[in-house]
Structure formats: C-alpha cells, structure tokens
Amino acid sequence: MSDLYSVLGVSRSASADDIKSAYRKLARQYHPDVNPNNPEAEEKFKEVSQAYSVLSDPDKRAHYDRTGQTEDSFQGGGGAADFFAGGMQDFFTAFMGGGFGQRRPGVVDGDDLRADESVTLKEVLTGTERTVRYRRQKACGTCNGMGTANGLAPETCKNCGGSGRVVQTRQTFMGAMQTATTCPVCQGNGFVIKDPCKTCHGKRRVVEESEVTVKIPSGIESGMNIRVSGMGSEGVGGGATGDLYISVEVDEDERFLREGTTLYTQIDLTIAQALLGDKIQIEGLDEPMEISIDKGTQPGERFRVKNGGLPPLHGTSRGDLIIETRVSIPKKISEAQVKLIKEFAELGGEPIPQGPGKEGFLDKLFKKK
Ligand SMILES: [Zn+2]
Ligand SMILES: [Zn+2]
C-alpha cells in the first residue's frame, strides 16, 4: 500500500481542512464521469478515496500514524469502496454539493476542471492563444437535465417527502433521540427516476467534447493558472457551473535561463576575442543583436543588455538579458601557434611553459613521496 499522505499529496502534519481540500481536488480530477473508460483514472480515484476515508477519520488516522497500517482491509469490500456504494450521483450530492440540509436535494454543482498547456519562452514575450479541447459534463439535452424519459421533473421521493433525509427516533435511557440519515430510497436526491432518459440513463448529465480559445498573457510563468469562468462542468437542478483552469507550463529553453523578467545566456569567446575585444552578433530571444566585447574580457564576466529579457505578467516593458562569457581554450594548436604563444609569454615577461612532457604534473608530485 502506498503512503496515504503522499497519495493525497499532503504532509503528515496536514490539517483536516487541508486533507479535505486535497481530496476534493484529486477526486474531481480522477472522477470516472470525467474520465470515462479510463481504468488508470478509475484506479487512482479509488486509491484517493481510500486514503481519504482513513485520513479524514481522526481515529483511523491516529491508528495509521502509529502503525502505518489501516484498520480496514480495502480489498475485502469494507472501507472506502463502500463509501460510494450509492453511486456516483450520490457522491456528487453528498460530497461536492456542500452537505446535507444546507441546500435543496437534487441540486448538483458542476465541477471545476483542469487542462494543461505549454508555451515557449518566445511566446512568453508576446503572449499567445491556445485552443483547448477537453471533456466536460453538460446537462443532458434529451431530458433537460431531469434524467427522465419524458423530460419532466421526476417524482418526489415518497419515503422522505423530497428532503433527501429521513429522521429516526430511538428511545434511549436519556429519552427520545433523533438521528437524520440519508434517505435509502432516493440516496438523498429527494426524487426517484422510474423511467430513466435513454441518453443519460438517468444521470442527468452527459460527457461532451468542448473547445475554448484562451489568451495566454505575456510574462506568464510556469505553474500559473488561467481561469475560464463557466467552462467547467455544468450543474443540474439549478446547481452552479464550474470553471475551467488552464495550468500553463513554460518549456525549458536550450539557450536561455529565466528568472522572472531577466534572461540569462552564455557565449563562447576565443582567446583572441577575449584578449583583443570584438564586436559580435548574438541571437537574442526575438532578434539578433550586436554586442561589444571589451579588451581583456575575463571568463565569467557578465554583460547586461537592457530590454533583452521578458515582460512582467500582462506587461509590454522588458527586463534585461544577462550574457555571461566563457573563453574556449583550443584542444589542439599547430607548431606555428605554439611558437607564437611561447613568444607571447616571453614578451609578457612570463616563464615559458615547457608543456606537460611525458608525465603529467600530478605524476611528478606522487613520485616525490
Ligand atoms: Zn428519499
Ligand atoms: Zn437525459
């Protein structure tokens, strides 16, 4: 069994609220209705639900913290798998809908959905557009979200009178005690569909392909989300429609590193360029630029090119480009070059290097011992 905390992506010290919100997020993401015919998502959904059933219960959580074991055997049919035995509709009403008694039964909110998009660094400069295709639940058009074959409102549940709850009165030594539980006849929906709609099979919603074109602003950074209001799954029974969140990743770039609005890049100079200085062309993010290399430029020296970087979010101004120099030392030089370099050293008053000879420097050192 995988670690239950890591299944939900929370730390061991996470609060009950953290655990609940982590679970809601993951449950939405992997919900079978949003991922039809996807056994991987279904497996993940089960795993997430099981982790939640343990970590949401203070006793079970404490036991798990102490022993690393859960009290329930999930395989055997106990535990979390039964939690949703009433069907997925139940799950939405009970869990996503905001709890019993706070709202009318049968009202189902649409989920928020998530899609991923990636952009290049060059697109960060200008901003761009993406057409996102994804699947979302929409109210069934055949039955207008009623779930019935005739498209009319379903029959109110006789067992609970439409409230979705039944109140039981028990006699105890302290007197009469009342407990409210989910109506077993309608699973808390408050209505019963006797003749289900052929299109949605009484689920009231169907999964459809959707498409939306969004603007991705300049200056966007990895991990930022763009919210497209009202483009999540549709609710039914007067429930709200969710939003679509587009999570944006900026591709790694071969030549540039980014830090906010600043870009970094490296250039290779020859020894002669570093010594004598030069004017060189480099490819900026969007256009070629000419930079001037001073005489005696050192390896690791930095040049700042104003406005060669990226804009802030939604911005048009630009940060700077920082260019760091490297100096390439040739691996092989000709006899003639050797002669000139020795001469160069001599003219500078430096000792004339003799070359490594047959033995390297370290070999000599070790021999002395
Ligand atoms: Zn009922
Ligand atoms: Zn329908």
Coordinates of C-alpha atoms and ligand atoms in Angstrom, one line a residue:
M1 CA 0.0 0.0 0.0
S2 CA 1.4 3.4 -0.9
D3 CA 1.7 6.1 1.8
L4 CA -1.7 7.6 2.3
Y5 CA -0.4 11.1 2.8
S6 CA 1.6 11.0 -0.5
V7 CA -1.5 9.6 -2.3
L8 CA -3.3 12.9 -1.4
G9 CA -0.1 15.0 -1.8
V10 CA -0.2 16.4 1.7
S11 CA 2.3 16.4 4.6
R12 CA 1.9 14.3 7.7
S13 CA 1.0 17.4 9.7
A14 CA -1.8 18.5 7.3
S15 CA -4.9 19.8 8.9
A16 CA -8.3 18.1 8.4
D17 CA -9.2 21.0 6.0
D18 CA -6.0 20.5 4.0
I19 CA -6.8 16.9 3.6
K20 CA -10.4 17.5 2.6
S21 CA -9.4 20.1 0.0
A22 CA -6.6 17.9 -1.4
Y23 CA -9.1 15.1 -1.7
R24 CA -11.8 17.2 -3.4
K25 CA -9.3 18.4 -5.9
L26 CA -8.0 14.9 -6.8
A27 CA -11.4 13.3 -6.7
R28 CA -12.6 15.9 -9.3
Q29 CA -9.6 15.2 -11.4
Y30 CA -9.9 11.4 -11.5
H31 CA -13.6 11.1 -11.2
P32 CA -14.9 8.3 -13.5
D33 CA -17.6 10.6 -15.0
V34 CA -14.9 12.9 -16.2
N35 CA -12.6 10.1 -17.4
P36 CA -14.9 7.6 -19.0
N37 CA -13.2 4.3 -20.0
N38 CA -10.0 5.2 -18.3
P39 CA -9.0 2.4 -15.9
E40 CA -6.0 4.2 -14.8
A41 CA -8.0 7.2 -13.6
E42 CA -10.5 4.8 -12.0
E43 CA -7.8 3.1 -10.1
K44 CA -6.4 6.4 -9.0
F45 CA -9.8 7.6 -7.9
K46 CA -10.2 4.5 -5.7
E47 CA -6.8 5.0 -4.2
V48 CA -7.5 8.6 -3.4
S49 CA -10.9 7.8 -1.9
Q50 CA -9.4 5.1 0.2
A51 CA -6.7 7.3 1.5
Y52 CA -9.3 10.0 2.3
S53 CA -11.5 7.5 4.2
V54 CA -8.7 6.8 6.6
L55 CA -7.1 10.3 6.9
S56 CA -10.5 12.1 7.3
D57 CA -11.3 10.0 10.4
P58 CA -9.3 11.1 13.4
D59 CA -9.3 7.6 15.0
K60 CA -8.3 5.8 11.8
R61 CA -5.7 8.5 11.1
A62 CA -4.1 8.2 14.5
H63 CA -4.0 4.4 14.1
Y64 CA -2.4 4.8 10.7
D65 CA 0.2 7.3 12.1
R66 CA 1.1 4.9 14.9
T67 CA 1.3 1.7 12.9
G68 CA 1.5 2.6 9.2
Q69 CA -1.4 0.2 8.8
T70 CA -5.1 0.8 8.2
E71 CA -7.7 -1.0 10.3
D72 CA -9.9 -1.8 7.3
S73 CA -8.9 -4.2 4.6
F74 CA -9.9 -2.4 1.5
Q75 CA -9.8 -5.5 -0.7
G76 CA -12.4 -7.2 1.3
G77 CA -15.2 -4.8 0.4
G78 CA -15.2 -2.9 3.7
G79 CA -13.9 0.6 4.0
A80 CA -13.9 3.3 1.4
A81 CA -15.1 1.3 -1.6
D82 CA -18.5 1.1 0.1
F83 CA -18.5 4.8 0.8
F84 CA -19.8 5.4 -2.7
A85 CA -21.9 2.3 -3.0
G86 CA -24.9 4.5 -3.6
G87 CA -23.5 5.5 -7.0
M88 CA -21.7 8.5 -8.3
Q89 CA -24.7 10.8 -8.2
D90 CA -24.6 10.3 -4.5
F91 CA -21.0 11.1 -4.3
F92 CA -21.6 14.4 -6.0
T93 CA -24.6 15.3 -4.0
A94 CA -23.2 14.2 -0.7
F95 CA -19.7 15.4 -1.1
M96 CA -19.4 18.0 -3.8
G97 CA -22.8 19.5 -3.1
G98 CA -21.9 21.0 0.2
G99 CA -23.5 18.8 2.7
F100 CA -27.0 17.8 3.8
G101 CA -29.6 20.2 4.9
Q102 CA -27.7 23.2 3.6
R103 CA -29.3 23.1 0.1
R104 CA -32.1 21.5 -1.8
P105 CA -31.6 17.9 -2.6
G106 CA -31.1 17.1 -6.3
V107 CA -29.1 20.3 -6.8
V108 CA -25.7 19.3 -8.3
D109 CA -23.0 21.7 -8.9
G110 CA -20.7 21.3 -11.9
D111 CA -17.1 20.5 -11.2
D112 CA -14.1 22.8 -11.8
L113 CA -11.9 21.2 -14.5
R114 CA -8.3 21.4 -15.3
A115 CA -6.3 21.4 -18.6
D116 CA -2.6 21.7 -19.2
E117 CA -0.9 23.8 -21.9
S118 CA 2.7 24.6 -22.5
V119 CA 4.2 27.7 -24.2
T120 CA 7.7 28.6 -25.4
L121 CA 9.8 31.4 -24.0
K122 CA 9.3 33.3 -27.2
E123 CA 5.5 33.1 -26.6
V124 CA 6.0 34.4 -23.1
L125 CA 7.5 37.5 -24.7
T126 CA 4.5 38.3 -26.9
G127 CA 1.6 36.4 -25.2
T128 CA -0.3 33.9 -27.3
E129 CA -3.5 32.0 -27.8
R130 CA -4.4 28.4 -27.4
T131 CA -7.5 26.4 -28.4
V132 CA -8.1 23.9 -25.7
R133 CA -10.1 20.7 -26.3
Y134 CA -11.4 18.9 -23.3
R135 CA -14.3 16.9 -22.0
R136 CA -16.9 18.2 -19.6
Q137 CA -20.2 17.2 -18.2
K138 CA -23.2 19.1 -19.6
A139 CA -26.9 18.9 -18.7
C140 CA -28.4 16.2 -20.9
G141 CA -30.2 17.8 -23.8
T142 CA -32.7 15.0 -24.3
C143 CA -34.2 15.3 -20.8
N144 CA -33.1 18.9 -20.0
G145 CA -31.1 17.5 -17.0
M146 CA -34.2 15.9 -15.5
G147 CA -32.9 12.3 -16.0
T148 CA -36.4 11.2 -17.0
A149 CA -37.6 9.7 -20.3
N150 CA -40.3 12.3 -20.8
G151 CA -38.1 15.2 -19.8
L152 CA -40.4 16.2 -17.0
A153 CA -39.4 16.6 -13.3
P154 CA -39.0 13.3 -11.6
E155 CA -41.3 12.0 -8.9
T156 CA -40.7 13.3 -5.5
C157 CA -39.5 10.5 -3.2
K158 CA -42.4 9.3 -1.0
N159 CA -40.1 7.9 1.6
C160 CA -38.5 11.3 2.6
G161 CA -41.0 13.7 1.1
G162 CA -38.3 15.2 -1.1
S163 CA -36.0 16.2 1.6
G164 CA -33.4 13.5 0.9
R165 CA -33.2 12.7 4.6
V166 CA -35.1 10.5 7.0
V167 CA -35.3 11.2 10.7
Q168 CA -35.3 8.2 13.0
T169 CA -36.4 8.4 16.6
R170 CA -35.0 6.0 19.1
Q171 CA -35.9 5.6 22.7
T172 CA -32.9 5.6 24.9
F173 CA -32.5 5.9 28.7
M174 CA -31.9 9.6 28.2
G175 CA -35.2 10.0 26.3
A176 CA -36.0 10.1 22.6
M177 CA -33.0 10.6 20.4
Q178 CA -33.4 11.7 16.8
T179 CA -30.9 11.0 14.1
A180 CA -31.1 12.1 10.5
T181 CA -29.7 9.9 7.8
T182 CA -29.6 9.9 4.0
C183 CA -32.9 8.5 2.6
P184 CA -32.1 5.0 1.4
V185 CA -34.8 5.1 -1.3
C186 CA -33.6 8.1 -3.2
Q187 CA -30.0 8.2 -1.9
G188 CA -30.5 11.7 -0.7
N189 CA -31.6 13.1 -4.1
G190 CA -35.2 13.7 -3.0
F191 CA -36.6 12.3 -6.1
V192 CA -36.9 8.9 -7.8
I193 CA -36.5 8.4 -11.5
K194 CA -38.7 5.5 -12.6
D195 CA -38.3 5.7 -16.3
P196 CA -34.8 7.0 -17.0
C197 CA -33.8 9.0 -20.0
K198 CA -32.3 6.8 -22.8
T199 CA -29.5 9.3 -23.5
C200 CA -28.1 9.9 -20.0
H201 CA -29.6 6.8 -18.3
G202 CA -31.0 8.9 -15.5
K203 CA -27.6 10.6 -14.7
R204 CA -29.0 13.9 -15.9
R205 CA -25.7 14.8 -17.4
V206 CA -23.6 13.6 -20.3
V207 CA -19.9 14.0 -21.1
E208 CA -19.2 16.1 -24.2
E209 CA -16.2 17.4 -26.0
S210 CA -15.8 21.1 -25.5
E211 CA -13.4 23.6 -27.0
V212 CA -12.4 27.0 -25.8
T213 CA -9.9 29.5 -27.1
V214 CA -8.0 31.4 -24.5
K215 CA -5.5 34.2 -24.5
I216 CA -2.2 33.4 -22.6
P217 CA -0.8 36.7 -21.4
S218 CA 2.8 37.9 -21.9
G219 CA 5.0 37.3 -18.9
I220 CA 3.3 34.1 -17.8
E221 CA 5.3 31.8 -15.6
S222 CA 5.2 28.1 -15.1
G223 CA 2.5 26.9 -12.7
M224 CA 0.2 29.9 -13.3
N225 CA -3.4 29.1 -13.9
I226 CA -5.8 30.8 -16.3
R227 CA -9.4 30.6 -15.1
V228 CA -12.1 30.4 -17.8
S229 CA -15.2 31.2 -15.9
G230 CA -18.3 29.0 -16.6
M231 CA -16.4 26.5 -18.8
G232 CA -16.2 23.7 -16.3
S233 CA -18.9 21.0 -16.0
E234 CA -22.5 22.1 -15.9
G235 CA -24.6 21.7 -12.8
V236 CA -28.1 20.4 -12.9
G237 CA -31.2 21.2 -10.8
G238 CA -30.1 24.8 -10.5
G239 CA -26.6 23.9 -9.5
A240 CA -23.7 26.2 -10.5
T241 CA -21.5 25.6 -13.4
G242 CA -17.8 25.0 -12.7
D243 CA -14.8 26.8 -14.1
L244 CA -12.0 25.6 -16.3
Y245 CA -8.5 26.1 -15.0
I246 CA -5.7 26.1 -17.6
S247 CA -2.4 25.3 -16.0
V248 CA 0.4 26.7 -18.0
E249 CA 4.0 25.4 -18.2
V250 CA 6.8 27.3 -19.9
D251 CA 9.0 25.0 -21.9
E252 CA 12.7 24.8 -20.9
D253 CA 14.8 26.7 -23.4
E254 CA 18.1 25.5 -24.8
R255 CA 19.8 28.9 -24.7
F256 CA 18.1 31.0 -22.1
L257 CA 17.5 30.6 -18.4
R258 CA 14.8 32.7 -16.9
E259 CA 14.4 34.4 -13.6
G260 CA 11.3 36.5 -13.6
T261 CA 11.8 39.1 -16.3
T262 CA 15.5 38.5 -16.5
L263 CA 17.0 36.1 -19.1
Y264 CA 20.5 34.6 -18.8
T265 CA 22.6 33.2 -21.6
Q266 CA 26.2 32.2 -22.2
I267 CA 28.5 33.0 -25.1
D268 CA 31.9 31.4 -26.1
L269 CA 34.8 33.7 -26.9
T270 CA 38.0 32.7 -28.5
I271 CA 41.2 33.6 -26.6
A272 CA 42.0 36.2 -29.2
Q273 CA 38.5 37.8 -28.8
A274 CA 38.8 37.9 -25.0
L275 CA 42.3 39.4 -25.3
L276 CA 41.7 42.0 -28.1
G277 CA 38.0 42.7 -27.7
D278 CA 35.4 42.4 -30.6
K279 CA 32.0 43.2 -31.8
I280 CA 29.9 40.1 -32.1
Q281 CA 26.4 39.1 -33.2
I282 CA 24.3 37.0 -30.9
E283 CA 20.8 35.7 -31.3
G284 CA 18.6 37.4 -28.7
L285 CA 15.2 35.8 -27.8
D286 CA 13.4 37.6 -30.6
E287 CA 16.1 39.2 -32.8
P288 CA 19.8 39.2 -33.5
M289 CA 21.8 41.8 -31.5
E290 CA 25.3 43.1 -31.7
I291 CA 27.4 43.4 -28.5
S292 CA 30.7 44.9 -27.9
I293 CA 33.4 42.8 -26.1
D294 CA 36.0 44.8 -24.2
K295 CA 39.7 44.1 -24.4
G296 CA 40.8 41.7 -21.7
T297 CA 37.4 40.2 -21.0
Q298 CA 37.5 37.5 -18.4
P299 CA 35.7 34.2 -18.3
G300 CA 32.5 34.5 -16.3
E301 CA 32.2 38.2 -16.9
R302 CA 28.7 39.5 -17.4
F303 CA 27.2 41.9 -19.8
R304 CA 23.8 43.4 -19.4
V305 CA 21.6 44.1 -22.4
K306 CA 18.8 46.4 -21.5
N307 CA 15.3 45.3 -22.6
G308 CA 16.6 41.9 -23.9
G309 CA 14.6 40.0 -21.3
L310 CA 10.9 39.3 -20.7
P311 CA 7.9 41.4 -19.8
P312 CA 6.2 41.2 -16.4
L313 CA 2.8 39.5 -16.4
H314 CA 0.5 41.2 -18.9
G315 CA 3.3 43.8 -19.5
T316 CA 4.9 45.3 -22.5
S317 CA 8.1 46.6 -20.9
R318 CA 11.0 44.2 -20.8
G319 CA 13.6 43.1 -18.3
D320 CA 17.3 42.6 -19.1
L321 CA 19.3 40.0 -20.8
I322 CA 22.5 39.0 -18.9
I323 CA 25.2 37.5 -21.1
E324 CA 28.0 35.5 -19.4
T325 CA 31.2 34.9 -21.2
R326 CA 33.1 31.7 -21.5
V327 CA 36.5 31.5 -23.1
S328 CA 37.2 28.4 -25.2
I329 CA 40.8 27.1 -25.0
P330 CA 41.6 25.1 -28.2
K331 CA 42.5 21.5 -27.5
K332 CA 45.0 21.4 -30.4
I333 CA 47.2 24.0 -31.9
S334 CA 49.8 23.9 -34.7
E335 CA 53.5 24.1 -34.3
A336 CA 53.4 27.7 -35.6
Q337 CA 50.9 28.6 -33.0
V338 CA 53.0 27.0 -30.3
K339 CA 55.9 29.1 -31.3
L340 CA 53.8 32.3 -31.2
I341 CA 52.3 31.5 -27.8
K342 CA 55.8 31.0 -26.4
E343 CA 56.9 34.2 -27.9
F344 CA 53.7 35.8 -26.4
A345 CA 54.7 34.6 -22.9
E346 CA 58.2 35.7 -23.3
L347 CA 57.2 39.2 -24.4
G348 CA 54.9 39.5 -21.4
G349 CA 57.8 38.6 -19.1
E350 CA 56.2 35.3 -18.2
P351 CA 58.0 32.0 -17.8
I352 CA 57.8 30.0 -21.0
P353 CA 55.7 26.9 -20.5
Q354 CA 57.5 23.6 -21.4
G355 CA 54.4 21.5 -21.9
P356 CA 53.4 18.6 -19.8
G357 CA 56.2 16.3 -21.2
K358 CA 55.6 12.6 -20.9
E359 CA 54.4 12.8 -17.3
G360 CA 51.6 15.0 -16.0
F361 CA 52.0 17.4 -13.2
L362 CA 50.4 15.1 -10.7
D363 CA 52.6 12.1 -11.7
K364 CA 55.7 14.1 -10.7
L365 CA 54.1 15.1 -7.3
F366 CA 53.3 11.4 -6.5
K367 CA 56.8 10.3 -7.4
K368 CA 58.4 12.6 -4.8
K369 CA 56.8 10.7 -2.0
Ligands
ZN1 ZN -35.9 9.8 -0.4
ZN2 ZN -31.1 12.6 -20.2

